[in-house]
Amino acid sequence: MTSIDAPLAAPVIDVDPFSDDYILNPYPHHALLRDGGPVVRLKHWNVHATGRHEFVRAVLEDPETYCSGAGVGISNFKQEPPWRPPSMVLETDPPEHTRNRAVISRTLSPAALRSLRGRFETEANRLVESLVERGRIEAVKDLAEAFPLKVFADAVGVPETGRDYLIAYGNMVFNGMGPRNALYAKAMANAEEVSNWVWSACQRANLSPDGFGMQIYAAADTGILTDTECATLTRSFLSAGVDTTANAIGNALYCFAKNPEQWQALRKDPNLARAAFEEVMRYESPFQTFFRTTTKETVLGGITIPADEKIMLSLGAANRDPRQWSDPDSFNIGRSTLGHVGFGGGIHGCVGQMIARLELEMVLRALATRVSSIEIDGEPRHQPHNTLRGFETLPVRLLP
Ligand code: EJD
């Protein structure tokens, strides 16, 4: 290697992914992140970062060099204790990860999803019909949160009373991946009460017999896992499966309200619902930022990263990287979204993506067959959040 090709240290840039300005409108910051270099170092937090599609993918696909066992938020579990017992899938590496993920994955088989299709469809139609009758709705509470709180929580088999705790818990999980800032503190304000409800919902005695939760316990009955491990794996459904899809539904409505010609295209052919959701995932990725931790010194994009360093992956920036996408800032349900990283990728790629697709397909179909126009009717407000992108409030009018 000639000195001209020798790996360099990452350029330091002044982008703060946890500042109010970034959070409320990340896109100009994403451009700085991508243009700063293949890999940069964030001055404010002293971590490496990449927003380039090519390198986000490369990191996701090399879990031996970029591990998850030290946490997938900004804090390194080896230096700072995690706020909850770590997830047995998200925050582990092979071989444990492989074994635990297989237990979850079996519950989400194509056959299992086929059997949910009818229920999801009925509920989406019922909910959307009642909302169209009302006309003006607050889309976050009335639709985006209501739908997964009904169909996903039913599918896992958790009790009906107290399900709102799942929204609060998701806020803890996803703000908990950020630094210990004001958003973190706010999300954790009621941590004990919320965690207690969730942990109790994950116990064998409180799960319905036919849901994903009890299917996890089947692994305990064969001796692979203890009951406590099964509760922790069930917790993964409740951590990952509600706030993510809720924000996806809100973002989808906003995308279509802002791009009425795309709404008309979907109305004309509701079979485009699945493709439309993929474009929502690319264009307004509900989950924006992941971290990995280097297991050894490595070189990425010609930049040396030392061992045991956190590297931030901006999925949101990668999904609009002009090096990968043509016209990345336009919302177009007819484009190819192949290769978007809204569901992550590699061995940790979203295990629930097929159920997320099923939920969004049913919601978008129910809307597309009943609503001629989605109109913003008030002041939508993005939720200030360390890792999720979505709305705190989204007042809309659904015209029949
Ligand atoms: C997640 C980005 C868990 C867990 C798994 C996945 C997520 C959160 C929590 C969804 C991350 O196993 O607890 S989108």
PDB file of C-alpha atoms in Angstrom, residues 222-363:
ATOM      1  CA  THR A 222     -38.777 -28.469  25.025  1.00  0.00           C
ATOM      2  CA  GLY A 223     -35.990 -27.443  27.392  1.00  0.00           C
ATOM      3  CA  ILE A 224     -34.192 -24.987  25.059  1.00  0.00           C
ATOM      4  CA  LEU A 225     -34.984 -21.929  27.169  1.00  0.00           C
ATOM      5  CA  THR A 226     -35.929 -21.135  30.767  1.00  0.00           C
ATOM      6  CA  ASP A 227     -39.217 -19.381  31.583  1.00  0.00           C
ATOM      7  CA  THR A 228     -37.335 -16.157  32.324  1.00  0.00           C
ATOM      8  CA  GLU A 229     -35.628 -16.337  28.939  1.00  0.00           C
ATOM      9  CA  CYS A 230     -39.024 -16.846  27.296  1.00  0.00           C
ATOM     10  CA  ALA A 231     -40.366 -13.764  29.067  1.00  0.00           C
ATOM     11  CA  THR A 232     -37.356 -11.779  27.819  1.00  0.00           C
ATOM     12  CA  LEU A 233     -37.912 -12.990  24.250  1.00  0.00           C
ATOM     13  CA  THR A 234     -41.611 -12.151  24.481  1.00  0.00           C
ATOM     14  CA  ARG A 235     -40.510  -8.709  25.651  1.00  0.00           C
ATOM     15  CA  SER A 236     -38.790  -8.293  22.268  1.00  0.00           C
ATOM     16  CA  PHE A 237     -42.160  -8.403  20.473  1.00  0.00           C
ATOM     17  CA  LEU A 238     -43.515  -5.740  22.796  1.00  0.00           C
ATOM     18  CA  SER A 239     -40.365  -3.604  22.526  1.00  0.00           C
ATOM     19  CA  ALA A 240     -40.030  -3.645  18.775  1.00  0.00           C
ATOM     20  CA  GLY A 241     -43.511  -4.182  17.407  1.00  0.00           C
ATOM     21  CA  VAL A 242     -45.703  -1.239  18.389  1.00  0.00           C
ATOM     22  CA  ASP A 243     -43.998   2.170  18.203  1.00  0.00           C
ATOM     23  CA  THR A 244     -42.236   1.202  14.987  1.00  0.00           C
ATOM     24  CA  THR A 245     -45.397   0.327  13.057  1.00  0.00           C
ATOM     25  CA  ALA A 246     -47.325   3.169  14.710  1.00  0.00           C
ATOM     26  CA  ASN A 247     -44.774   5.669  13.387  1.00  0.00           C
ATOM     27  CA  ALA A 248     -44.809   3.957  10.004  1.00  0.00           C
ATOM     28  CA  ILE A 249     -48.586   4.414   9.737  1.00  0.00           C
ATOM     29  CA  GLY A 250     -48.359   8.087  10.716  1.00  0.00           C
ATOM     30  CA  ASN A 251     -45.509   8.703   8.283  1.00  0.00           C
ATOM     31  CA  ALA A 252     -47.436   6.957   5.508  1.00  0.00           C
ATOM     32  CA  LEU A 253     -50.463   9.200   6.014  1.00  0.00           C
ATOM     33  CA  TYR A 254     -48.261  12.276   5.991  1.00  0.00           C
ATOM     34  CA  CYS A 255     -46.456  11.193   2.809  1.00  0.00           C
ATOM     35  CA  PHE A 256     -49.765  10.716   1.021  1.00  0.00           C
ATOM     36  CA  ALA A 257     -51.285  13.933   2.370  1.00  0.00           C
ATOM     37  CA  LYS A 258     -48.257  15.807   1.011  1.00  0.00           C
ATOM     38  CA  ASN A 259     -48.189  13.940  -2.298  1.00  0.00           C
ATOM     39  CA  PRO A 260     -51.833  13.731  -3.453  1.00  0.00           C
ATOM     40  CA  GLU A 261     -50.918  12.445  -6.933  1.00  0.00           C
ATOM     41  CA  GLN A 262     -49.304   9.439  -5.235  1.00  0.00           C
ATOM     42  CA  TRP A 263     -52.504   8.923  -3.253  1.00  0.00           C
ATOM     43  CA  GLN A 264     -54.505   8.917  -6.468  1.00  0.00           C
ATOM     44  CA  ALA A 265     -52.106   6.328  -7.927  1.00  0.00           C
ATOM     45  CA  LEU A 266     -52.671   4.078  -4.912  1.00  0.00           C
ATOM     46  CA  ARG A 267     -56.450   4.561  -5.056  1.00  0.00           C
ATOM     47  CA  LYS A 268     -56.408   3.566  -8.700  1.00  0.00           C
ATOM     48  CA  ASP A 269     -54.570   0.353  -7.857  1.00  0.00           C
ATOM     49  CA  PRO A 270     -54.772  -0.648  -4.183  1.00  0.00           C
ATOM     50  CA  ASN A 271     -52.544  -3.616  -5.029  1.00  0.00           C
ATOM     51  CA  LEU A 272     -49.718  -1.073  -4.879  1.00  0.00           C
ATOM     52  CA  ALA A 273     -50.176  -0.897  -1.073  1.00  0.00           C
ATOM     53  CA  ARG A 274     -47.138  -3.057  -0.362  1.00  0.00           C
ATOM     54  CA  ALA A 275     -44.899  -1.166  -2.776  1.00  0.00           C
ATOM     55  CA  ALA A 276     -46.175   2.103  -1.311  1.00  0.00           C
ATOM     56  CA  PHE A 277     -45.205   0.995   2.186  1.00  0.00           C
ATOM     57  CA  GLU A 278     -41.654   0.180   1.050  1.00  0.00           C
ATOM     58  CA  GLU A 279     -41.354   3.705  -0.317  1.00  0.00           C
ATOM     59  CA  VAL A 280     -42.597   5.097   3.013  1.00  0.00           C
ATOM     60  CA  MET A 281     -39.911   3.003   4.714  1.00  0.00           C
ATOM     61  CA  ARG A 282     -37.274   4.467   2.425  1.00  0.00           C
ATOM     62  CA  TYR A 283     -38.510   8.041   2.372  1.00  0.00           C
ATOM     63  CA  GLU A 284     -39.474   8.479   6.046  1.00  0.00           C
ATOM     64  CA  SER A 285     -37.793   5.588   7.841  1.00  0.00           C
ATOM     65  CA  PRO A 286     -39.519   5.260  11.239  1.00  0.00           C
ATOM     66  CA  PHE A 287     -36.348   3.949  12.845  1.00  0.00           C
ATOM     67  CA  GLN A 288     -33.468   6.246  11.980  1.00  0.00           C
ATOM     68  CA  THR A 289     -30.247   5.434  13.805  1.00  0.00           C
ATOM     69  CA  PHE A 290     -28.509   2.291  14.933  1.00  0.00           C
ATOM     70  CA  PHE A 291     -25.090   1.773  16.456  1.00  0.00           C
ATOM     71  CA  ARG A 292     -22.663  -1.087  16.295  1.00  0.00           C
ATOM     72  CA  THR A 293     -19.397  -1.590  18.219  1.00  0.00           C
ATOM     73  CA  THR A 294     -16.119  -2.591  16.563  1.00  0.00           C
ATOM     74  CA  THR A 295     -14.656  -5.857  17.835  1.00  0.00           C
ATOM     75  CA  LYS A 296     -11.223  -5.034  16.376  1.00  0.00           C
ATOM     76  CA  GLU A 297      -9.441  -2.248  14.540  1.00  0.00           C
ATOM     77  CA  THR A 298     -10.834  -2.106  11.038  1.00  0.00           C
ATOM     78  CA  VAL A 299     -10.826  -0.043   7.839  1.00  0.00           C
ATOM     79  CA  LEU A 300     -14.073   1.152   6.274  1.00  0.00           C
ATOM     80  CA  GLY A 301     -14.152   3.293   3.144  1.00  0.00           C
ATOM     81  CA  GLY A 302     -10.420   3.949   3.580  1.00  0.00           C
ATOM     82  CA  ILE A 303     -10.905   5.186   7.158  1.00  0.00           C
ATOM     83  CA  THR A 304      -9.386   3.442  10.159  1.00  0.00           C
ATOM     84  CA  ILE A 305     -11.725   2.763  13.051  1.00  0.00           C
ATOM     85  CA  PRO A 306     -10.083   1.628  16.297  1.00  0.00           C
ATOM     86  CA  ALA A 307     -11.268  -1.407  18.269  1.00  0.00           C
ATOM     87  CA  ASP A 308     -14.179  -1.088  20.718  1.00  0.00           C
ATOM     88  CA  GLU A 309     -15.541   2.064  19.097  1.00  0.00           C
ATOM     89  CA  LYS A 310     -19.201   2.887  18.545  1.00  0.00           C
ATOM     90  CA  ILE A 311     -20.221   3.571  14.964  1.00  0.00           C
ATOM     91  CA  MET A 312     -23.565   5.179  14.192  1.00  0.00           C
ATOM     92  CA  LEU A 313     -25.456   4.022  11.109  1.00  0.00           C
ATOM     93  CA  SER A 314     -27.959   6.520   9.798  1.00  0.00           C
ATOM     94  CA  LEU A 315     -30.556   4.379   8.062  1.00  0.00           C
ATOM     95  CA  GLY A 316     -32.498   7.520   7.241  1.00  0.00           C
ATOM     96  CA  ALA A 317     -29.495   9.130   5.513  1.00  0.00           C
ATOM     97  CA  ALA A 318     -28.636   5.919   3.635  1.00  0.00           C
ATOM     98  CA  ASN A 319     -32.215   5.674   2.381  1.00  0.00           C
ATOM     99  CA  ARG A 320     -31.822   9.074   0.724  1.00  0.00           C
ATOM    100  CA  ASP A 321     -28.189   8.788  -0.356  1.00  0.00           C
ATOM    101  CA  PRO A 322     -28.005  10.265  -3.874  1.00  0.00           C
ATOM    102  CA  ARG A 323     -25.082   7.873  -4.526  1.00  0.00           C
ATOM    103  CA  GLN A 324     -27.678   5.075  -4.340  1.00  0.00           C
ATOM    104  CA  TRP A 325     -31.020   6.590  -5.346  1.00  0.00           C
ATOM    105  CA  SER A 326     -32.083   8.841  -8.165  1.00  0.00           C
ATOM    106  CA  ASP A 327     -34.160  11.788  -6.993  1.00  0.00           C
ATOM    107  CA  PRO A 328     -33.931  10.514  -3.384  1.00  0.00           C
ATOM    108  CA  ASP A 329     -35.989  13.336  -1.890  1.00  0.00           C
ATOM    109  CA  SER A 330     -39.072  12.607  -3.936  1.00  0.00           C
ATOM    110  CA  PHE A 331     -41.788  10.282  -2.648  1.00  0.00           C
ATOM    111  CA  ASN A 332     -42.655   7.975  -5.516  1.00  0.00           C
ATOM    112  CA  ILE A 333     -44.497   4.699  -4.918  1.00  0.00           C
ATOM    113  CA  GLY A 334     -43.620   3.565  -8.436  1.00  0.00           C
ATOM    114  CA  ARG A 335     -39.849   3.571  -7.901  1.00  0.00           C
ATOM    115  CA  SER A 336     -37.726   0.549  -7.062  1.00  0.00           C
ATOM    116  CA  THR A 337     -37.015   0.577  -3.327  1.00  0.00           C
ATOM    117  CA  LEU A 338     -34.871  -2.528  -3.560  1.00  0.00           C
ATOM    118  CA  GLY A 339     -31.960  -2.285  -1.126  1.00  0.00           C
ATOM    119  CA  HIS A 340     -33.499   0.222   1.286  1.00  0.00           C
ATOM    120  CA  VAL A 341     -32.224  -0.253   4.825  1.00  0.00           C
ATOM    121  CA  GLY A 342     -35.366   0.808   6.676  1.00  0.00           C
ATOM    122  CA  PHE A 343     -35.542  -2.717   8.130  1.00  0.00           C
ATOM    123  CA  GLY A 344     -31.795  -2.833   8.749  1.00  0.00           C
ATOM    124  CA  GLY A 345     -30.099  -5.822   7.166  1.00  0.00           C
ATOM    125  CA  GLY A 346     -27.771  -8.766   7.747  1.00  0.00           C
ATOM    126  CA  ILE A 347     -28.290 -11.205  10.610  1.00  0.00           C
ATOM    127  CA  HIS A 348     -30.138  -8.609  12.708  1.00  0.00           C
ATOM    128  CA  GLY A 349     -32.435  -7.465   9.883  1.00  0.00           C
ATOM    129  CA  CYS A 350     -35.963  -6.899  11.169  1.00  0.00           C
ATOM    130  CA  VAL A 351     -37.440 -10.292  12.085  1.00  0.00           C
ATOM    131  CA  GLY A 352     -40.920  -8.739  12.166  1.00  0.00           C
ATOM    132  CA  GLN A 353     -40.813  -7.120   8.757  1.00  0.00           C
ATOM    133  CA  MET A 354     -43.435  -9.421   7.265  1.00  0.00           C
ATOM    134  CA  ILE A 355     -45.908  -8.608  10.017  1.00  0.00           C
ATOM    135  CA  ALA A 356     -45.136  -4.892   9.638  1.00  0.00           C
ATOM    136  CA  ARG A 357     -45.828  -5.232   5.905  1.00  0.00           C
ATOM    137  CA  LEU A 358     -49.060  -7.051   6.614  1.00  0.00           C
ATOM    138  CA  GLU A 359     -50.237  -4.319   8.995  1.00  0.00           C
ATOM    139  CA  LEU A 360     -49.360  -1.500   6.625  1.00  0.00           C
ATOM    140  CA  GLU A 361     -50.825  -3.283   3.636  1.00  0.00           C
ATOM    141  CA  MET A 362     -54.150  -3.660   5.404  1.00  0.00           C
ATOM    142  CA  VAL A 363     -54.249  -0.066   6.643  1.00  0.00           C
TER     143      VAL A 363
END
